[in-house]
Amino acid sequence: MKCSNKRIFLPDQREQCTPAYLSFSTLSPSQLDTAPVIPEDLLPSTPLNLELLCKKREGPEDEDSARKLCDAILAGESLEDLIPKIVSCSALSAAVRAAARGHVRALHALRLAGAALDAADTNMRTPLMHAVLELGDKDKKGKEKLVVRLLLSRGADASSVDEEGNAAVHWCAAAGAARALVQLLRAAPHATHARNAHADTPLHVAARQGHYACVVILLAQGARNSAGELPADVCTGACHSAISLNMQMTLAMGGHVPRRKLLCSDISNGREAFPIPCVNEVDDEPAPDEFTYVTQHVMPHHLHIDDTVETLQGCECKGGDCSAGAGGGECACVTLSVRRWYARGRLRADFPYHDPPMLFECNHTCACNLKKCANAVVTRARSLGATFVHTEVFRAGGARGLLLSRGADASSVDEEGNAAVHWCAAAGAARALVQLLRAAPHAAHARNAHADTPLHVAARQGHYACVVILLAQGARTDVENSAGELPADVCTGACHSAISLNMQMTLAMGGHVPRRRLLCSDISNGREAFPIPCVNEVDDEPAPDEFTYVTQHVMPHHLHIDDTVETLQGCECKGGDCSAGAGSGECACVTLSVRRWYARGRLRADFPYHDPPMLFECNHTCACNLKKCANAVVTRARSLGATFVHTEVFRAGGARGWGLRATRRVARGSPVAAYCGELLPAARADTRAADHYMFALDVKDDLLEQCVDKTQLCVDAAVYGSAARFMNHSCRPNVAPVRVFTACRDLRLPVVTLFATKDVQPGDELTFDYGDKFWSVKSKWMKCECGAPTCRYPVKADSEEAET
Ligand SMILES: C[S@@+](CC[C@H](N)C(=O)[O-])C[C@H]1O[C@@H](n2cnc3c(N)ncnc32)[C@H](O)[C@@H]1O
């Protein structure tokens, strides 16, 4: 990708200085979503409210009016000329017409004008269906394809059905429009299983029409093949072979579908500190819902439980931590447990798990300090609920191999580099192979001393069942061994057909492999309190490893940063929590921030994210109690690292590369992450070859004047960086960067803190707006792929004409 030397910009401190560089929109994201503004370049005269005009339609509709309207918008006709065409045409028929004709820009204009792109015509067909209907064999028509993409990115409902119960995927399958089918299935994966009035699935339709590419795409997406007349019954030739092989693969895997389905994000219903997701990678069983989750016993009938102070027998280790062992004069509770069984918050190595003693922990009647007491391990853990570690409920399926269930390492290798899966593949032990791969999915890609994968081995030995199991597990067909042989080169017959078909399927999907692969369990390398997994559900790209994860800036060269006590100007709220607002006699730090912007550890609802003020938090020189200070939100969050919520790095696909998404809910106003990297003088940053991760900390001239050193600074997260470096741009973002000053008040060096601007749900990508300044330069080389309905740069600046 070609890039300029323009940087990502922070928002402007407009109250105190004249805007120059900064171009973060002064429109709030919600304004961007609702205002039906027609782009200037689409209309020659003053902005026109097409929505209102479309509503004014009166009298019978002229057959050609929709087409005329589209053509007129495209031709840039004047407002006076457009009005008569608009009033004689409904927005729906114009949208349908534009969709069928592949008029991308007309559709875009209608969408911005407020036309409902999901409205159906008299046959209950939506513009999306019309666009798909126009797609011919082999998906040749470029404009219609663009229309499908535009409609999907603007939120068109891919699962709407017409009067015959056909969804857009049925029409794609009928037309053999393979690429559009991939797009539709990405937008609505469940449409794979949609059934029309004849109970036909898209797989039936594609198979009947003999559209092989569509068949393999639907199979790869998990299309079912066991309803009434089977898809295999309605076809012959290549389609039939593909469907039959898929049936055999499903059988060989014992019905095991390795796709991970998240059935429920927290089976504890919010009762545990660590939510417990429920996933099923095995079958179609829904989440268990026949019980009520509790974190303490419920008593259906009265029971006399003795919880008197006398029975509790609290110890007398006044203010202590009860770390002394059992014996005279030592903690009474530890003595009750016979000896001290805990060390560093865990059971000691010699604890007799086979015949465990009863443990008596210190309790609320003890004289010790329960926060630090060494004999209150479960007592403290109980404050989290009933589950003290991160867990998930999963579908275990049938009985497991004894060894595997006892934790045997399925990925260990012998002296020739063969793992247990290689030996299974060699012996043709299909069932054991399934168990091994469940325990260690990555073993499917293991390579021995000859660079043979288990697929090479199984194929060479002609073990067909093992071959299909390995293929179903995502074993790669394009990996050469040290003799330069692909798995397909070392076999013949059924194994060869299975491997070749799989290669074709991968090609037909454009390399798109929808299986979730965990590439790394913590990309932060243990540096964050919440580990950050890296997953790829899109392609074969390995985890990014070209950078070193840091949670604070690194300085390649010495920089003069002013962190003197004088500049830090601590407040004088002795022992207090600084919760008073700004004003005389109130917390000096809050006053510096103009007003109190935090409430309950988050930014207040009225915080101006589109034009954020600088926030001055209390710091280590303040007189307040930093543990409870209401003005030390980021300061405290920073003790976790640079990422303050649960996230994962994922493959966003397309030009967006990697992205960062939340794996737990994040409330609006919460600090999400700090942008860390190499701290550079701006002049030096400009000389760096790549600018993908460059964040300009630009300070306005009048503020710069107040700094001891007047060098503007930049953060480059390319070589050293925190998770925020993975945040992509969106024109409809859910986080926004704010300058926060914590332990340093050099105005050039805020903590660039990304706050949630709306409630973020698990799975939502975390994105911020890079700003018009960034895109005004970048859009010459790339278009924005954020997919927001109000995307400001959906096409490259210099290719816009070509698109129409
Ligand atoms: C700070 S990085 C974001 C992380 C990056 N995607 C990665 O793979 O590491 C910024 C770069 O990501 C890409 N990018 C981010 N948002 C994008 C968008 N909405 N459309 C296209 N490319 C985007 C651009 O190449 C941009 O220069």
Tab-separated table of N, CA and C in Angstrom, residues 445 602 617 690 726:
chain	number	residue	atom	x	y	z
A	445	HIS	N	-1.150	-28.618	11.397
A	445	HIS	CA	-0.142	-27.957	10.557
A	445	HIS	C	1.285	-28.339	10.952
A	602	ARG	N	-15.754	7.152	34.664
A	602	ARG	CA	-15.902	7.271	33.207
A	602	ARG	C	-16.114	8.737	32.842
A	617	GLU	N	-5.298	15.102	35.173
A	617	GLU	CA	-5.637	14.228	36.291
A	617	GLU	C	-4.739	14.542	37.485
A	690	ALA	N	7.714	4.933	6.643
A	690	ALA	CA	6.301	4.549	6.726
A	690	ALA	C	5.603	5.375	7.796
A	726	PHE	N	-3.373	-1.026	16.568
A	726	PHE	CA	-4.179	-1.843	15.652
A	726	PHE	C	-5.551	-1.234	15.392
